[in-house]
């Protein structure tokens, strides 16, 4: 009789231990999934910000009279990257708006939009260009 109780007690301890291990494993997998998704979102945001920065600098590096001429049209820029060994492509929609602010100033706004799953995301960078000299030199105004 005493041996049976001992065997039942050991069986119960084993079942409880396996249940705790399974719960800990499920929690850990949930955390790993969340971190992976957060990493993908961060990577997409970083790529979008760098794309916007690059497009903005391309506009600013032009002679003052050529900034925004002809008016830039929105375009789709596919950017490949790897996530957890899987090759993926994010399609960024890039749009540039150039506004004349007086005769010697232009505001440049670059928007980059994309979808993370079904959720739309967007980043916007703004800068200004100034025509300080007749030679067309540029400088920042309030950036």
PDB file of C-alpha atoms in Angstrom:
ATOM      1  CA  UNK A   1       0.000   0.000   0.000  1.00  0.00           C
ATOM      2  CA  UNK A   2       2.773   2.346   0.926  1.00  0.00           C
ATOM      3  CA  UNK A   3       4.561   1.684  -2.404  1.00  0.00           C
ATOM      4  CA  UNK A   4       1.398   2.549  -4.356  1.00  0.00           C
ATOM      5  CA  UNK A   5       1.076   5.934  -2.650  1.00  0.00           C
ATOM      6  CA  UNK A   6       4.650   6.647  -3.338  1.00  0.00           C
ATOM      7  CA  UNK A   7       4.185   5.798  -7.039  1.00  0.00           C
ATOM      8  CA  UNK A   8       1.034   7.966  -7.315  1.00  0.00           C
ATOM      9  CA  UNK A   9       2.829  10.858  -5.627  1.00  0.00           C
ATOM     10  CA  UNK A  10       5.758  10.586  -8.038  1.00  0.00           C
ATOM     11  CA  UNK A  11       3.360  10.435 -11.001  1.00  0.00           C
ATOM     12  CA  UNK A  12       1.547  13.585  -9.816  1.00  0.00           C
ATOM     13  CA  UNK A  13       4.836  15.407  -9.304  1.00  0.00           C
ATOM     14  CA  UNK A  14       5.912  14.453 -12.826  1.00  0.00           C
ATOM     15  CA  UNK A  15       2.618  15.642 -14.358  1.00  0.00           C
ATOM     16  CA  UNK A  16       2.766  18.973 -12.491  1.00  0.00           C
ATOM     17  CA  UNK A  17       6.394  19.483 -13.509  1.00  0.00           C
ATOM     18  CA  UNK A  18       5.596  18.758 -17.177  1.00  0.00           C
ATOM     19  CA  UNK A  19       2.663  21.193 -17.019  1.00  0.00           C
ATOM     20  CA  UNK A  20       4.874  23.954 -15.612  1.00  0.00           C
ATOM     21  CA  UNK A  21       7.526  23.254 -18.253  1.00  0.00           C
ATOM     22  CA  UNK A  22       4.912  23.398 -21.046  1.00  0.00           C
ATOM     23  CA  UNK A  23       3.535  26.709 -19.707  1.00  0.00           C
ATOM     24  CA  UNK A  24       7.035  28.195 -19.528  1.00  0.00           C
ATOM     25  CA  UNK A  25       7.731  27.010 -23.072  1.00  0.00           C
ATOM     26  CA  UNK A  26       4.519  28.602 -24.399  1.00  0.00           C
ATOM     27  CA  UNK A  27       5.314  31.905 -22.705  1.00  0.00           C
ATOM     28  CA  UNK A  28       8.854  31.867 -24.130  1.00  0.00           C
ATOM     29  CA  UNK A  29       7.576  31.161 -27.653  1.00  0.00           C
ATOM     30  CA  UNK A  30       5.125  34.072 -27.339  1.00  0.00           C
ATOM     31  CA  UNK A  31       7.936  36.384 -26.317  1.00  0.00           C
ATOM     32  CA  UNK A  32      10.146  35.241 -29.208  1.00  0.00           C
ATOM     33  CA  UNK A  33       7.309  35.794 -31.694  1.00  0.00           C
ATOM     34  CA  UNK A  34       6.675  39.304 -30.332  1.00  0.00           C
ATOM     35  CA  UNK A  35      10.359  40.216 -30.502  1.00  0.00           C
ATOM     36  CA  UNK A  36      10.605  38.921 -34.070  1.00  0.00           C
ATOM     37  CA  UNK A  37       7.592  40.978 -35.164  1.00  0.00           C
ATOM     38  CA  UNK A  38       8.935  44.068 -33.411  1.00  0.00           C
ATOM     39  CA  UNK A  39      12.286  43.563 -35.126  1.00  0.00           C
ATOM     40  CA  UNK A  40      10.596  43.370 -38.552  1.00  0.00           C
ATOM     41  CA  UNK A  41       8.636  46.571 -37.875  1.00  0.00           C
ATOM     42  CA  UNK A  42      11.786  48.344 -36.737  1.00  0.00           C
ATOM     43  CA  UNK A  43      13.674  47.200 -39.832  1.00  0.00           C
ATOM     44  CA  UNK A  44      10.864  48.422 -42.126  1.00  0.00           C
ATOM     45  CA  UNK A  45      10.796  51.791 -40.342  1.00  0.00           C
ATOM     46  CA  UNK A  46      14.583  52.160 -40.590  1.00  0.00           C
ATOM     47  CA  UNK A  47      14.563  51.301 -44.306  1.00  0.00           C
ATOM     48  CA  UNK A  48      11.732  53.812 -44.881  1.00  0.00           C
ATOM     49  CA  UNK A  49      13.567  56.554 -42.981  1.00  0.00           C
ATOM     50  CA  UNK A  50      16.782  55.948 -44.908  1.00  0.00           C
ATOM     51  CA  UNK A  51      14.873  55.919 -48.210  1.00  0.00           C
ATOM     52  CA  UNK A  52      13.235  59.252 -47.322  1.00  0.00           C
ATOM     53  CA  UNK A  53      16.580  60.726 -46.260  1.00  0.00           C
ATOM     54  CA  UNK A  54      18.242  59.617 -49.495  1.00  0.00           C
ATOM     55  CA  UNK A  55      15.458  61.046 -51.691  1.00  0.00           C
ATOM     56  CA  UNK A  56      15.517  64.311 -49.733  1.00  0.00           C
ATOM     57  CA  UNK A  57      19.282  64.633 -50.184  1.00  0.00           C
ATOM     58  CA  UNK A  58      18.931  63.955 -53.913  1.00  0.00           C
ATOM     59  CA  UNK A  59      16.567  66.939 -54.123  1.00  0.00           C
ATOM     60  CA  UNK A  60      18.791  69.167 -51.988  1.00  0.00           C
ATOM     61  CA  UNK A  61      21.900  68.339 -54.044  1.00  0.00           C
ATOM     62  CA  UNK A  62      20.365  69.812 -57.178  1.00  0.00           C
ATOM     63  CA  UNK A  63      20.867  73.410 -58.208  1.00  0.00           C
ATOM     64  CA  UNK A  64      18.226  75.593 -56.514  1.00  0.00           C
ATOM     65  CA  UNK A  65      16.309  76.228 -59.753  1.00  0.00           C
ATOM     66  CA  UNK A  66      16.085  72.483 -60.488  1.00  0.00           C
ATOM     67  CA  UNK A  67      14.644  71.425 -57.119  1.00  0.00           C
ATOM     68  CA  UNK A  68      11.149  70.093 -57.779  1.00  0.00           C
ATOM     69  CA  UNK A  69      11.406  70.633 -61.555  1.00  0.00           C
ATOM     70  CA  UNK A  70       9.732  68.774 -63.110  1.00  0.00           C
ATOM     71  CA  UNK A  71       7.330  68.033 -60.266  1.00  0.00           C
ATOM     72  CA  UNK A  72       8.283  64.607 -58.872  1.00  0.00           C
ATOM     73  CA  UNK A  73       5.568  61.963 -59.239  1.00  0.00           C
ATOM     74  CA  UNK A  74       5.001  59.276 -56.590  1.00  0.00           C
ATOM     75  CA  UNK A  75       6.715  55.990 -57.338  1.00  0.00           C
ATOM     76  CA  UNK A  76       7.006  52.518 -55.811  1.00  0.00           C
ATOM     77  CA  UNK A  77      10.408  51.405 -54.583  1.00  0.00           C
ATOM     78  CA  UNK A  78      10.753  47.672 -53.753  1.00  0.00           C
ATOM     79  CA  UNK A  79      13.351  47.070 -51.026  1.00  0.00           C
ATOM     80  CA  UNK A  80      14.471  43.465 -50.414  1.00  0.00           C
ATOM     81  CA  UNK A  81      15.603  42.284 -46.979  1.00  0.00           C
ATOM     82  CA  UNK A  82      15.975  39.042 -45.018  1.00  0.00           C
ATOM     83  CA  UNK A  83      14.002  38.225 -41.863  1.00  0.00           C
ATOM     84  CA  UNK A  84      14.747  34.981 -39.996  1.00  0.00           C
ATOM     85  CA  UNK A  85      16.379  33.537 -43.098  1.00  0.00           C
ATOM     86  CA  UNK A  86      13.367  34.368 -45.245  1.00  0.00           C
ATOM     87  CA  UNK A  87      13.785  36.733 -48.221  1.00  0.00           C
ATOM     88  CA  UNK A  88      11.115  39.430 -48.222  1.00  0.00           C
ATOM     89  CA  UNK A  89      10.378  42.597 -50.181  1.00  0.00           C
ATOM     90  CA  UNK A  90       8.733  45.718 -48.794  1.00  0.00           C
ATOM     91  CA  UNK A  91       7.225  48.078 -51.342  1.00  0.00           C
ATOM     92  CA  UNK A  92       7.626  51.709 -50.329  1.00  0.00           C
ATOM     93  CA  UNK A  93       5.585  54.415 -52.032  1.00  0.00           C
ATOM     94  CA  UNK A  94       7.744  57.540 -52.239  1.00  0.00           C
ATOM     95  CA  UNK A  95       6.317  60.992 -52.884  1.00  0.00           C
ATOM     96  CA  UNK A  96       8.119  64.339 -52.958  1.00  0.00           C
ATOM     97  CA  UNK A  97       6.424  67.707 -52.612  1.00  0.00           C
ATOM     98  CA  UNK A  98       8.341  70.923 -53.252  1.00  0.00           C
ATOM     99  CA  UNK A  99       6.717  74.220 -52.306  1.00  0.00           C
ATOM    100  CA  UNK A 100       8.080  77.653 -53.147  1.00  0.00           C
ATOM    101  CA  UNK A 101       8.120  79.838 -50.048  1.00  0.00           C
ATOM    102  CA  UNK A 102       8.930  83.247 -51.390  1.00  0.00           C
ATOM    103  CA  UNK A 103      11.402  83.676 -54.192  1.00  0.00           C
ATOM    104  CA  UNK A 104      14.485  82.276 -52.493  1.00  0.00           C
ATOM    105  CA  UNK A 105      13.139  79.450 -50.311  1.00  0.00           C
ATOM    106  CA  UNK A 106      11.716  76.023 -51.097  1.00  0.00           C
ATOM    107  CA  UNK A 107      10.258  73.544 -48.647  1.00  0.00           C
ATOM    108  CA  UNK A 108      10.899  69.896 -49.495  1.00  0.00           C
ATOM    109  CA  UNK A 109       8.642  67.201 -48.021  1.00  0.00           C
ATOM    110  CA  UNK A 110       9.380  63.519 -48.626  1.00  0.00           C
ATOM    111  CA  UNK A 111       6.759  60.930 -47.630  1.00  0.00           C
ATOM    112  CA  UNK A 112       7.400  57.204 -47.645  1.00  0.00           C
ATOM    113  CA  UNK A 113       4.404  54.911 -47.137  1.00  0.00           C
ATOM    114  CA  UNK A 114       4.217  51.124 -46.820  1.00  0.00           C
ATOM    115  CA  UNK A 115       2.087  48.377 -45.313  1.00  0.00           C
ATOM    116  CA  UNK A 116       3.121  46.147 -42.436  1.00  0.00           C
ATOM    117  CA  UNK A 117       0.718  43.293 -43.037  1.00  0.00           C
ATOM    118  CA  UNK A 118      -2.576  45.124 -43.464  1.00  0.00           C
ATOM    119  CA  UNK A 119      -1.564  48.120 -41.333  1.00  0.00           C
ATOM    120  CA  UNK A 120      -0.603  51.241 -43.343  1.00  0.00           C
ATOM    121  CA  UNK A 121       2.523  53.073 -42.155  1.00  0.00           C
ATOM    122  CA  UNK A 122       4.032  56.386 -43.221  1.00  0.00           C
ATOM    123  CA  UNK A 123       7.068  58.490 -42.439  1.00  0.00           C
ATOM    124  CA  UNK A 124       7.607  62.104 -43.464  1.00  0.00           C
ATOM    125  CA  UNK A 125      10.811  64.139 -43.542  1.00  0.00           C
ATOM    126  CA  UNK A 126      10.938  67.880 -44.205  1.00  0.00           C
ATOM    127  CA  UNK A 127      13.710  70.305 -45.002  1.00  0.00           C
ATOM    128  CA  UNK A 128      14.190  73.642 -46.682  1.00  0.00           C
ATOM    129  CA  UNK A 129      16.523  74.961 -49.334  1.00  0.00           C
ATOM    130  CA  UNK A 130      17.531  78.575 -49.747  1.00  0.00           C
ATOM    131  CA  UNK A 131      18.962  80.415 -52.723  1.00  0.00           C
ATOM    132  CA  UNK A 132      21.278  82.764 -50.847  1.00  0.00           C
ATOM    133  CA  UNK A 133      23.417  83.795 -53.795  1.00  0.00           C
ATOM    134  CA  UNK A 134      22.812  84.287 -57.472  1.00  0.00           C
ATOM    135  CA  UNK A 135      25.088  81.276 -58.115  1.00  0.00           C
ATOM    136  CA  UNK A 136      22.400  79.001 -56.575  1.00  0.00           C
ATOM    137  CA  UNK A 137      24.150  77.910 -53.365  1.00  0.00           C
ATOM    138  CA  UNK A 138      21.882  76.126 -50.890  1.00  0.00           C
ATOM    139  CA  UNK A 139      21.707  76.164 -47.119  1.00  0.00           C
ATOM    140  CA  UNK A 140      19.358  75.035 -44.389  1.00  0.00           C
ATOM    141  CA  UNK A 141      16.650  77.296 -43.044  1.00  0.00           C
ATOM    142  CA  UNK A 142      15.459  76.256 -39.590  1.00  0.00           C
ATOM    143  CA  UNK A 143      16.488  72.571 -39.849  1.00  0.00           C
TER     144      UNK A 143
END
